[in-house]
Structure formats: structure tokens, C-alpha cells
Short mmCIF file of C-alpha atoms in Angstrom, two decimals:
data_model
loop_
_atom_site.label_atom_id
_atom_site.label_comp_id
_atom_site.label_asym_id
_atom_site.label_seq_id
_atom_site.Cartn_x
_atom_site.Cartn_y
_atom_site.Cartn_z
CA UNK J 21 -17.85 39.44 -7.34
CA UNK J 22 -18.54 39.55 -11.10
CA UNK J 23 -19.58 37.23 -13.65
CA UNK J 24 -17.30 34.89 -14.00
CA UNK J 25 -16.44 34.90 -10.49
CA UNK J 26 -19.98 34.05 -9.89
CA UNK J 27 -19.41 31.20 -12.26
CA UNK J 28 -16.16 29.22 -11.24
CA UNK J 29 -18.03 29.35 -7.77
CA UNK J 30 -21.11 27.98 -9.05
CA UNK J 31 -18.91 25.11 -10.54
CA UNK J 32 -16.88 24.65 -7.76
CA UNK J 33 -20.33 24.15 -5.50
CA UNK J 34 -21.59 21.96 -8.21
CA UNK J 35 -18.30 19.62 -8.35
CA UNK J 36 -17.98 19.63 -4.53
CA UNK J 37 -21.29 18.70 -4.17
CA UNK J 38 -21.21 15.96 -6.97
CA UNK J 39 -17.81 14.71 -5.20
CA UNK J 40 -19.80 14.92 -1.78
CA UNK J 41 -22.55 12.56 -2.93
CA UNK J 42 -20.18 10.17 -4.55
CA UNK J 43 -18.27 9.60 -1.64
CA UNK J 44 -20.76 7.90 0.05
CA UNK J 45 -22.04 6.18 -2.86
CA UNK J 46 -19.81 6.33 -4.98
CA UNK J 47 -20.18 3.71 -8.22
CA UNK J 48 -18.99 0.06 -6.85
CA UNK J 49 -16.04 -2.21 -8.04
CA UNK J 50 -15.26 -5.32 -6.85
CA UNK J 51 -11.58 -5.85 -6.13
CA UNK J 52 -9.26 -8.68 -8.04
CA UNK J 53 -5.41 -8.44 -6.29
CA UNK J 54 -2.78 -9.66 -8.78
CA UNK J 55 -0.28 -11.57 -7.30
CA UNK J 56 3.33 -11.83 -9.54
CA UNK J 57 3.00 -13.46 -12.48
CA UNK J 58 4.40 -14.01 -16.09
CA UNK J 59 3.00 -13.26 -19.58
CA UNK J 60 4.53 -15.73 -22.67
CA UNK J 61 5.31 -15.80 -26.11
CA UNK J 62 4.62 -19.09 -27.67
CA UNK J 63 8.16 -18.99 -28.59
CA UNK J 64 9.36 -18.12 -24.64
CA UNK J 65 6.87 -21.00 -23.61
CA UNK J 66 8.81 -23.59 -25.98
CA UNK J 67 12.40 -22.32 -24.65
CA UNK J 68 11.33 -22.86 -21.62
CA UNK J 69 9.13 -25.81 -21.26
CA UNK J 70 10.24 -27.49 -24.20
CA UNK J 71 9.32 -27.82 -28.54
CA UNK J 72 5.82 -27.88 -28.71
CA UNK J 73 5.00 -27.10 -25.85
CA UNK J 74 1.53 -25.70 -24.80
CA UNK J 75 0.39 -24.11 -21.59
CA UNK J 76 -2.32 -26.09 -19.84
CA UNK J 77 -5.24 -24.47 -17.30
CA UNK J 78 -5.37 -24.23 -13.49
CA UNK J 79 -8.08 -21.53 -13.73
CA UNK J 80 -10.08 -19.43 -15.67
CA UNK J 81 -9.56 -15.68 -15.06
CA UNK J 82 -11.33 -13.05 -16.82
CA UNK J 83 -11.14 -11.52 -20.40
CA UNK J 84 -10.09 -14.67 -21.72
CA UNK J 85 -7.39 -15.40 -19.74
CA UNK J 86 -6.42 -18.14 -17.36
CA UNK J 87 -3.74 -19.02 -14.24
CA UNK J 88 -1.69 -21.93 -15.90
CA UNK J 89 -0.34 -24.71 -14.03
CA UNK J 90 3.52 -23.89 -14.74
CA UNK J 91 5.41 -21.69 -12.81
CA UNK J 92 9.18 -20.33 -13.32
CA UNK J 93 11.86 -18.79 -11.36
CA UNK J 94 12.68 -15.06 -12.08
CA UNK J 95 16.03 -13.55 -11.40
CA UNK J 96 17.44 -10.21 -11.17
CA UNK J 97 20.25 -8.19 -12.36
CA UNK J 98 21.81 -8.75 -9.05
CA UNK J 99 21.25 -12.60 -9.04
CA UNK J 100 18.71 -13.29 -6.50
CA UNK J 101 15.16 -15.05 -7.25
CA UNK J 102 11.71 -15.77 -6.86
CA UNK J 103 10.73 -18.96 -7.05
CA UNK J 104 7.40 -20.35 -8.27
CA UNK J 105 5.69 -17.61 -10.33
CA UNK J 106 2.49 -18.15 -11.90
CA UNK J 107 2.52 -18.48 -15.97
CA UNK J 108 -0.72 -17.22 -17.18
CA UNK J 109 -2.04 -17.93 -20.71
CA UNK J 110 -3.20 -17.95 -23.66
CA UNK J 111 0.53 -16.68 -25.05
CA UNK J 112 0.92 -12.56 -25.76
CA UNK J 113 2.61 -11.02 -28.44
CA UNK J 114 5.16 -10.15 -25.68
CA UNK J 115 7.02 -11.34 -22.57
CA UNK J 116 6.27 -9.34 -19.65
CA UNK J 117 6.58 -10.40 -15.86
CA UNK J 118 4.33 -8.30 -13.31
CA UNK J 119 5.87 -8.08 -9.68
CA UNK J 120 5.23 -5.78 -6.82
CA UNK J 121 7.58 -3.18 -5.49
CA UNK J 122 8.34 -5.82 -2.48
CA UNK J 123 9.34 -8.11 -4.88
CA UNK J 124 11.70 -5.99 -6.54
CA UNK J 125 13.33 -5.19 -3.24
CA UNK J 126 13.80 -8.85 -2.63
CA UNK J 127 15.34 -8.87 -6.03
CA UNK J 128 17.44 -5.77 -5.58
CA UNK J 129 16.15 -3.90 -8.73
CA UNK J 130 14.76 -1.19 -9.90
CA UNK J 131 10.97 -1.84 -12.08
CA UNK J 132 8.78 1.11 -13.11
CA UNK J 133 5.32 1.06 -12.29
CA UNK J 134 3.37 0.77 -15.86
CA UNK J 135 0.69 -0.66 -17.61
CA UNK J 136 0.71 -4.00 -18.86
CA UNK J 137 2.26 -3.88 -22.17
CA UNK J 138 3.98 -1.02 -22.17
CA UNK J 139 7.31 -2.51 -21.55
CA UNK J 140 9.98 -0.47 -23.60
CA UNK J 141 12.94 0.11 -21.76
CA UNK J 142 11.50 -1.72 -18.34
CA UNK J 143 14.16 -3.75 -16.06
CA UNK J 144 15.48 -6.86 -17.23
CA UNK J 145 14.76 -10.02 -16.31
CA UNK J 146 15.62 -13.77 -16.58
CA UNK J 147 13.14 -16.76 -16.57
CA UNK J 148 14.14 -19.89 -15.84
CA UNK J 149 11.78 -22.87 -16.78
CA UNK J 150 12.28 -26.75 -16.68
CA UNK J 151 13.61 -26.63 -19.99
CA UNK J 152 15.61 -23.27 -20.68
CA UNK J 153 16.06 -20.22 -19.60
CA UNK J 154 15.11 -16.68 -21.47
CA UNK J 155 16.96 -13.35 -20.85
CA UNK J 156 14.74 -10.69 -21.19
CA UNK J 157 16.43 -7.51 -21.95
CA UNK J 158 12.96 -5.59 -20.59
CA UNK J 159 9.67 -7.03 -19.79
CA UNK J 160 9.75 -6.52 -15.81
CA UNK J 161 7.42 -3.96 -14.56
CA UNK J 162 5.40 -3.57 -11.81
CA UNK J 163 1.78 -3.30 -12.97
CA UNK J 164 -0.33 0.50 -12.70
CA UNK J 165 -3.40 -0.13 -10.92
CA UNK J 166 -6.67 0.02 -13.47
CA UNK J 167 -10.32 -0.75 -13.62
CA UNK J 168 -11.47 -2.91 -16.10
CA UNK J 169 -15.41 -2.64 -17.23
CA UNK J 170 -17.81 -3.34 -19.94
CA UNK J 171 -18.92 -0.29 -22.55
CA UNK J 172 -22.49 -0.92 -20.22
CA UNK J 173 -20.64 -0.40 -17.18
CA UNK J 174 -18.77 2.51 -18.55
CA UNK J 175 -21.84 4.37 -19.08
CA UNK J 176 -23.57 3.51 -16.13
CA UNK J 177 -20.44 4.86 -14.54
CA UNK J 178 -20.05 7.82 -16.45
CA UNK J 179 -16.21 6.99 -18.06
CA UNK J 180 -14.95 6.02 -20.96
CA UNK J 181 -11.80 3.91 -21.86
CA UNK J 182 -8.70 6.08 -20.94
CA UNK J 183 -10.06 8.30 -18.42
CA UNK J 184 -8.81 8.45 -14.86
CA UNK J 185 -11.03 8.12 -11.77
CA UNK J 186 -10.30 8.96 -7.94
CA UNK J 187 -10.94 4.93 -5.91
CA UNK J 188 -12.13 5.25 -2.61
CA UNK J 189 -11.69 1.95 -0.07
CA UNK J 190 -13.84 2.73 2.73
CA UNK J 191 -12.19 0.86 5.27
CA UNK J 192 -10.40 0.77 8.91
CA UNK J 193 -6.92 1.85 7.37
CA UNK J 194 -9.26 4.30 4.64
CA UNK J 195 -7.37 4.92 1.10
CA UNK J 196 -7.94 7.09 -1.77
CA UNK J 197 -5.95 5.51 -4.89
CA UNK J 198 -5.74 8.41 -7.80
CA UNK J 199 -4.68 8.25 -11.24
CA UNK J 200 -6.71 4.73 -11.69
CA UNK J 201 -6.73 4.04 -15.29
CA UNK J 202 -10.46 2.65 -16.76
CA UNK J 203 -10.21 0.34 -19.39
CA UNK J 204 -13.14 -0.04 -21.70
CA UNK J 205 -13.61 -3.51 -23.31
CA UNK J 206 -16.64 -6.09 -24.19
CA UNK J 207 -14.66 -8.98 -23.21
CA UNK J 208 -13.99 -7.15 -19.67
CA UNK J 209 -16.05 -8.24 -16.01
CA UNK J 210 -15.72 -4.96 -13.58
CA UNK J 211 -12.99 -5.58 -11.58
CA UNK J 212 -10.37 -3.04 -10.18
CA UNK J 213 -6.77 -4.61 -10.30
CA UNK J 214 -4.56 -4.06 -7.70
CA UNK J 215 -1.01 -5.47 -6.81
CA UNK J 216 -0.35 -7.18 -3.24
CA UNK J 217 1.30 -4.63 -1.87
CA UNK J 218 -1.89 -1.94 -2.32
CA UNK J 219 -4.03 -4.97 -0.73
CA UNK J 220 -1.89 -5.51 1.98
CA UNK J 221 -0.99 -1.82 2.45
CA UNK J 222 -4.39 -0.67 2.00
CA UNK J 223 -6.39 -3.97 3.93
CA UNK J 224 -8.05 -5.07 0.81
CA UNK J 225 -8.92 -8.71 -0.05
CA UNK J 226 -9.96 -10.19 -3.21
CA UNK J 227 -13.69 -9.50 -3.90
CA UNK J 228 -13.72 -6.70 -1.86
CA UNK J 229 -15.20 -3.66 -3.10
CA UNK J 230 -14.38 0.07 -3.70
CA UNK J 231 -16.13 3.01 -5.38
CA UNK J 232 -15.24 5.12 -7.95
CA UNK J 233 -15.63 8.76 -6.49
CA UNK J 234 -14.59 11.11 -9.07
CA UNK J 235 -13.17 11.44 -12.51
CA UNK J 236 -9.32 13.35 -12.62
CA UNK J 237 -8.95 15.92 -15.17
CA UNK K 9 -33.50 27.66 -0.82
CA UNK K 10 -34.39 28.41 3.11
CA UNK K 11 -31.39 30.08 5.21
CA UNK K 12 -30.81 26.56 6.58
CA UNK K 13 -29.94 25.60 3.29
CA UNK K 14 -27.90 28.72 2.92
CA UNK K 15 -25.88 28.00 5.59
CA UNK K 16 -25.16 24.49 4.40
CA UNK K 17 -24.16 24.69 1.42
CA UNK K 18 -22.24 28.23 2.82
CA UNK K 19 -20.43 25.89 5.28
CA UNK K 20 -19.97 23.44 1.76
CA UNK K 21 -18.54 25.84 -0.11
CA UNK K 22 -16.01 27.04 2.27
CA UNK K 23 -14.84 23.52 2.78
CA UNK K 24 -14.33 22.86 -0.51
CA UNK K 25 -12.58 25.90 -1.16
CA UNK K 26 -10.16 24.90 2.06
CA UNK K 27 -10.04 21.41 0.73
CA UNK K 28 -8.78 22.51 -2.70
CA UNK K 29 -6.09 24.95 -1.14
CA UNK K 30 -4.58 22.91 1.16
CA UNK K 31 -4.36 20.00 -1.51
CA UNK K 32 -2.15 22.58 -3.80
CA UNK K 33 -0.28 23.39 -0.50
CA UNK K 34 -1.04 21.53 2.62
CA UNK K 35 0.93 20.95 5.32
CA UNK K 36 4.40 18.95 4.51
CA UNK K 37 5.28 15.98 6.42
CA UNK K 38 8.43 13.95 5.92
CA UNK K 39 7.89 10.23 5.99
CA UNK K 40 9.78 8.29 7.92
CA UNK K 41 9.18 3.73 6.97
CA UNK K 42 9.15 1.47 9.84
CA UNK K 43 10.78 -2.13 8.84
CA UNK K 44 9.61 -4.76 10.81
CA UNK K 45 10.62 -4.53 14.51
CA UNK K 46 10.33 -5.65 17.71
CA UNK K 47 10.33 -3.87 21.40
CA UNK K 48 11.58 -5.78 24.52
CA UNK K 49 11.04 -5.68 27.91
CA UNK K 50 13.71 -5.64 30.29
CA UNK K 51 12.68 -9.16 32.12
CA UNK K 52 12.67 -10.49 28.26
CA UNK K 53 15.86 -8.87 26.96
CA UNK K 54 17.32 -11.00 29.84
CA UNK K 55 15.78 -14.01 28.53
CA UNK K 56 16.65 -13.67 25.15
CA UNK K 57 20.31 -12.18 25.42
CA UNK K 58 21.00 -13.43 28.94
CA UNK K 59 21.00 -12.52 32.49
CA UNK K 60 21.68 -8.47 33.06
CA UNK K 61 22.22 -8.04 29.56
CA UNK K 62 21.57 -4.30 28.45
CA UNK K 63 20.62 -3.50 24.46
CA UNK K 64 23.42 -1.58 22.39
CA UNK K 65 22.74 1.37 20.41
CA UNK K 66 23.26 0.68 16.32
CA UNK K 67 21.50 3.98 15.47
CA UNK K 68 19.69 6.51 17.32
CA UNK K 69 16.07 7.34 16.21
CA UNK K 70 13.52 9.87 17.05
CA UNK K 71 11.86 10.29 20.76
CA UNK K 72 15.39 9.28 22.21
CA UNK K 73 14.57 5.51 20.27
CA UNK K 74 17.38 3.98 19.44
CA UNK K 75 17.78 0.89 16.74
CA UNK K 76 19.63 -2.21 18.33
CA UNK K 77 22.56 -4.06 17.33
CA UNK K 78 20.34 -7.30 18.63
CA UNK K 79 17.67 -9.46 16.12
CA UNK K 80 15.91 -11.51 16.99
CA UNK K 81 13.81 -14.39 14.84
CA UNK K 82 9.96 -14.49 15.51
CA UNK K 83 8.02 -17.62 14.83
CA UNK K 84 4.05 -16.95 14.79
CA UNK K 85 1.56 -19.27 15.60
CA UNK K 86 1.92 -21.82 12.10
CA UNK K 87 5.72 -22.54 13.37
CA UNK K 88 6.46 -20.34 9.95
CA UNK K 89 10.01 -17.78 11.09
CA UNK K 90 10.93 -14.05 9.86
CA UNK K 91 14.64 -14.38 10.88
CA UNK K 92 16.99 -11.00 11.81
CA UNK K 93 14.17 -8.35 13.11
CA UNK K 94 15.57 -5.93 14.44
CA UNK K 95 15.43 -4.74 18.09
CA UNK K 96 14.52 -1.20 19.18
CA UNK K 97 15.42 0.27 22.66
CA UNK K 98 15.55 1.05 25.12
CA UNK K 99 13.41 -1.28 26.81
CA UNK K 100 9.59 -0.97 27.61
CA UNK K 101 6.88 -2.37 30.04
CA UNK K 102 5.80 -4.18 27.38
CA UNK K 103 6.90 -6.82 24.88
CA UNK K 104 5.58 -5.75 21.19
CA UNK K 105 6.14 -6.87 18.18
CA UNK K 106 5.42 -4.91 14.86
CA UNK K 107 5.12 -6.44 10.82
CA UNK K 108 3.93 -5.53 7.69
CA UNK K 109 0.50 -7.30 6.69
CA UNK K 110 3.20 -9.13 4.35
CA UNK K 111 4.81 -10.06 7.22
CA UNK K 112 1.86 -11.80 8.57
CA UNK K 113 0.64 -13.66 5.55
CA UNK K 114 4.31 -15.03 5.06
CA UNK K 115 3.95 -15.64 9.06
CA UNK K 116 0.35 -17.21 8.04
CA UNK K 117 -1.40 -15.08 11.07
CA UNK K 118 -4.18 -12.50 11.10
CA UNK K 119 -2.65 -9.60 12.61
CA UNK K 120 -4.78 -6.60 13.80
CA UNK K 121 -4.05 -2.87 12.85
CA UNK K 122 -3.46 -1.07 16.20
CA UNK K 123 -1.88 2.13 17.45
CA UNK K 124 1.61 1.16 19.41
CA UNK K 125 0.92 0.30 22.79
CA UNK K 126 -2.56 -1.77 22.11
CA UNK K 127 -1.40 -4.89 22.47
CA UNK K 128 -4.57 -6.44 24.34
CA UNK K 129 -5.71 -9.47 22.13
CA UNK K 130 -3.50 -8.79 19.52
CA UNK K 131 -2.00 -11.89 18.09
CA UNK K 132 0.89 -14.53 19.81
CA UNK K 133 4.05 -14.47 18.65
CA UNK K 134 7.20 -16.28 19.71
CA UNK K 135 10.49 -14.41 20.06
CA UNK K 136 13.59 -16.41 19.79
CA UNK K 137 16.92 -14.79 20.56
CA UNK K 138 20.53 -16.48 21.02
CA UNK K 139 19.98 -17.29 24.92
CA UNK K 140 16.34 -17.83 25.34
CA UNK K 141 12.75 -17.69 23.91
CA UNK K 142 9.73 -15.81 24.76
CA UNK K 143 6.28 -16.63 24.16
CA UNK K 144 4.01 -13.76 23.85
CA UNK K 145 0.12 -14.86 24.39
CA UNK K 146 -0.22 -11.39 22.55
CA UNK K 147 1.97 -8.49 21.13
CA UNK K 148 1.84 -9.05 17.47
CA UNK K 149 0.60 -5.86 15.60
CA UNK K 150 0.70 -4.10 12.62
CA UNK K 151 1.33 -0.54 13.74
CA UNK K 152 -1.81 1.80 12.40
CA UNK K 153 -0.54 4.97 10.60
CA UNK K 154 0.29 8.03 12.64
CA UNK K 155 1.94 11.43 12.35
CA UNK K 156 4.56 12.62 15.67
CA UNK K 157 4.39 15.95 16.10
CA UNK K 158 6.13 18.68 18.63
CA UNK K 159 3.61 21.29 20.06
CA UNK K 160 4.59 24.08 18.09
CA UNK K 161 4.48 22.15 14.43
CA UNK K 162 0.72 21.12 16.19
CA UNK K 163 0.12 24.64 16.64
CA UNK K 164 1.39 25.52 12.75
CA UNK K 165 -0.99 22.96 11.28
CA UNK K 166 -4.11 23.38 13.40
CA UNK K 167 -4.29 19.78 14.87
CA UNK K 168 -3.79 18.15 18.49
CA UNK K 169 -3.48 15.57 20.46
CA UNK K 170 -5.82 12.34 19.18
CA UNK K 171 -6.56 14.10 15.96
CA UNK K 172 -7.46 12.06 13.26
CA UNK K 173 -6.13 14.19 9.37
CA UNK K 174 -6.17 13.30 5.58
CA UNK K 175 -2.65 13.24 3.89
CA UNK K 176 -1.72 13.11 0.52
CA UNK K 177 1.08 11.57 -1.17
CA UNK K 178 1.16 13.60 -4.77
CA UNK K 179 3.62 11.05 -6.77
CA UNK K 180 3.06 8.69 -9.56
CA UNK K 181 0.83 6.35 -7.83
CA UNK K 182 -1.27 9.09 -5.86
CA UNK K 183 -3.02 8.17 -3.01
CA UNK K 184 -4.54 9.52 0.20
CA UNK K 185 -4.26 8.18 3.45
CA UNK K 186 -7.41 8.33 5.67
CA UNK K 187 -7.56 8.04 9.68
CA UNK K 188 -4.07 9.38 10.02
CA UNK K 189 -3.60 9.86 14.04
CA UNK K 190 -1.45 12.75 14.84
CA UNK K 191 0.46 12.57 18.17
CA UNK K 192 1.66 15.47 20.13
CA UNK K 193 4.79 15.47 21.72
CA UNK K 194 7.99 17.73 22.85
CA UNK K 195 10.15 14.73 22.43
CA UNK K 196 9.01 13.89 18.90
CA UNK K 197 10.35 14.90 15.52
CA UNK K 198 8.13 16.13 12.70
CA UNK K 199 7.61 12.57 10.70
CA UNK K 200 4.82 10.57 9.49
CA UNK K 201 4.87 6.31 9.90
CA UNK K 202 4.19 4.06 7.30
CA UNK K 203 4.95 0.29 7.43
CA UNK K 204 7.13 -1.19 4.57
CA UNK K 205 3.35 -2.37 2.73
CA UNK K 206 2.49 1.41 2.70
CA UNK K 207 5.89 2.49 0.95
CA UNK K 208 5.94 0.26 -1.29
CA UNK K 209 2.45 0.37 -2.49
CA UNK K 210 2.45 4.29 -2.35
CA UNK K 211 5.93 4.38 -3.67
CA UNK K 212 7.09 6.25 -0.85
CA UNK K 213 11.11 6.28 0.19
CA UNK K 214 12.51 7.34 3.76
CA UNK K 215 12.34 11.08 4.05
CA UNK K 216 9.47 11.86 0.96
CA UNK K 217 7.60 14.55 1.70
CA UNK K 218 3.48 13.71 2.07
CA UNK K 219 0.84 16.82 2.74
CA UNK K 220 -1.38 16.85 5.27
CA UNK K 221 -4.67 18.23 3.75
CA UNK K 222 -7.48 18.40 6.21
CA UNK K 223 -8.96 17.30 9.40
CA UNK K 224 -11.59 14.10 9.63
CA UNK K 225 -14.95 14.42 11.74
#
């Protein structure tokens, strides 16, 4: 074997050993499961609740945000609904409803699995509030799962904002999610977000915890 | 480093090496989604369809299964229904019914994750067809993850019987499955079993391929 043999052995040992340790360590995240819900614009919010109108709390979530007390209906391109979906606040810059693959099977469409905000040329959607109704021509997508964590966090974990990690739920069913986006912010508790279906699928309740086990790339 | 050490990390090495291989390649497995279902007894297809009724084929499945035309509606233990699950035959020595975790929060029951067949202190169910109804002190389960297998695909990938294997889903999403039971059978078709949760949190559609990529314990 010659040199550089010797060397991409020496850090493939090194790399399977570091991924050997970290699977039964690993770096700990406490699990928050997203249920469907619906992002505003203060204009949307005013269609459909009525002039003036401002969102008011249920609950405070993290990063500034909070579970409002209105709901809407959504509806699909093929007509059917979901009723009672959770508004949450303060308003965004954009309209974006977050719904898991089940959902879209109830409502017969097609939604891309992205992060939150990147909505260009997502499915359309209508919301219908007490008030009015909004036809979004995008703005339903079914949210990528991500970690959220402070710059201290970050560096205790070894990532920065943008990199992917390998999540490891140790459980009776057992998962390994890849491609899990971090997300670097002050404003941001630790808290991997997951959609329904990965809880359900994946036997994961809210406050549960996983572990980081790797960076991707 | 002693030769104990050697031989460790040796043994380390090799596995890694393996591990990394067989994730590029591994050994294909198409996927095959279980809805929501239910199997009968003879005594209780009577019951719920009427005296000496016999189940008729809709579809044939693998193992000489067969899909029913017959649904029935099951009501769990909060009096809350899933209407039109479908039947599977032919008929078995024991009642069972099988959901999605989804399934059982809209049924609002804890339902275990067992292998098909484990019934014993799984959850009640009721089973309510057009000419009777059956109450099931247990038979509610959500069917763990498993891979069917004939002998000779066994042979190919280097498992048996009771074997528990890691498989990967390389998609978007990415994930690995953990705890995967592979069964051995001459009746059965090459085809690993998700429930609905699993597809649709994996994004996984009838007939995707997944890779088995190594062995567990």
C-alpha cells in the first residue's frame, strides 16, 4: 500500500471511529413535532379575519413566535379540506401553510418537501377564514426537517448554520434521519423539528430526544 | 497499541469499509406500503358478513394473500370509527387488526408496535361489519417493519430467518430504518413493509427501491 493509500485508510479509521463514538453519545436534541399550521401576512390576516384585525396568543413557541387562537380551513386543488388549522403569529413577510405528506393525500395534491420560506413555485392553496377567503397561487409545502440551535450550541456541537448532520432516534422502531438542516440563530432554543408523520412513523413524541451523530459532506 | 487492540480496530476497519460499500450498493429491496387492514377469522367473517359467508378476492397479494372486496369499520376503545378498512384473506386463526400510529391517535388508543401474529395484550378494538360486530379484547397492532424474503434472495444477501438488518432509503428525505426483521420464506416475494406513517414520512411510494446495508448485533 503506498502513501496515500496509507492515508485515506488512516482517515477512514479516524471517521469510523469518530462516527462509532457518536453513536452512542452522540450530541442531544430535544424533539418539537410540528403539527399543520399557517404562516400570515398582515394583509392575509385582515382578508381573512377582518380590517384591522390582529392575531391574538394561545401560546408562546420559540424564536419569537407563538400558536394563535384562530384557525382556518385549507383546501386543495381538488376541493377537499382540512378543517381547523392552527394560525401562528407574529405575521411573515409571506403566506405559507406547512402540512404533512398525509395531509396532502387527504387533500389529493401534490406539496414538495422544503424549508420554510422557500415557497416559489410550491402547490397552491386556499384559506378560508371567518371573514374571506385568500387564494394562494403557492405557499403549500410540506416542511424539511431542521435543527434549530444557538451560535453556543453550534459550537459545542461542532456545526455551523447550513451544514447537514446525520439524527439518530434510538428507539424500539430505531431511525436515522439524513440531510437534517442546522440552523444557527441567537433567538433559537435547540430543538429538532419534525412533521407528524416522522413522529408517528418514527415513534417520537414531543420532548423526546435524538442525537446528532455525524456531519454529511 | 497491544495485538488486542490490533485486532479491534482490524475488525473496525473492515466494518467500516463493508459499511461504506454496501451503502453505495447494498442490497435492493422493493417496498411494498401496507394501508390499514384488518384479518378475519372464519367464526368472525360469519359474524360480520353472515352465516357461511366466504371472503371474495378484489386483488391477489403476495404469500397467496389476497385483498377483499369486504370493509369493515373499526371503532377503538374512545367510541372514535375509521370507516371502509379493508379486509385481507383468506381467513386466519386469529382476528388482527393493523393501523398506522395515525390511525391510532385519530382512534385515540395507544397501539403497540408488534410483528404480525403478536396479538397478546395488544389493544381492543371493535369490528363492525354489515351483519354483525366483533369485539376483540385484543388484536389492535401496528405491524413492526419487516423484509419477506424467498431462500435463495436470503442466500444472495447473507441474512436468515429472525435476522434483524439496516436499510436505507437514499431519496430526498434520507433515512435509515433500524431493527428491520427479515423473514424467510418459499412462498414470499422479495418486498419490504412499511405502514402508510413510514411512506409518507420517508417519502416512499409502492414499489421504491430501499437498500439493505448491513446486519444488526
Amino acid at each position: 500500500m503506498n502513501e496515500a493509500g496509507i492515508e485515506t485508510l488512516t482517515r477512514m479509521i479516524i471517521s469510523c471511529i469518530k462516527e462509532q463514538e457518536s453513536s452512542q453519545t452522540g450530541f442531544p436534541v430535544p424533539v418539537g413535532v410540528s403539527n399543520r399550521h399557517i404562516h400570515l401576512t398582515k394583509k392575509d390576516v385582515e382578508t381573512l379575519f377582518g380590517p384591522g384585525y390582529e392575531l391574538t396568543k394561545k401560546k408562546d413557541l420559540m424564536g419569537g413566535q407563538f400558536a394563535a387562537n384562530e384557525c382556518c380551513t385549507i383546501v386543495g386543488l381538488k376541493l377537499r379540506a382540512i378543517e381547523s388549522v392552527r394560525v401562528l403569529g407574529p405575521v411573515r413577510s409571506k403566506t405559507q401553510v406547512e402540512i404533512s405528506m398525509t395531509d396532502a393525500r387527504k387533500l389529493g395534491i401534490t406539496v414538495p418537501v422544503r424549508e420554510s420560506g422557500d415557497v416559489a413555485g410550491s402547490s397552491p392553496i386556499a384559506i378560508v377564514g371567518p371573514k374571506g377567503a385568500v387564494y394562494c397561487e403557492e405557499g403549500c409545502i410540506i416542511a424539511a426537517r431542521h435543527i434549530h440551535m444557538s451560535p453556543a450550541d453550534a459550537e459545542k456541537c461542532g456545526v455551523k448554520d447550513g451544514d447537514y448532520v446525520r439524527v439518530r432516534a434510538n428507539n424500539e422502531r430505531g431511525s436515522i434521519f439524513e440531510h437534517v438542516k442546522i440552523r444557527v440563530d441567537k433567538s433559537f432554543t435547540l430543538e429538532m423539528h419534525i412533521d407528524t408523520d416522522e413522529a408517528n412513523a418514527c415513534e417520537i413524541a414531543q420532548g423526546d430526544k435524538v442525537y446528532i451523530i455525524g456531519k454529511e459532506g
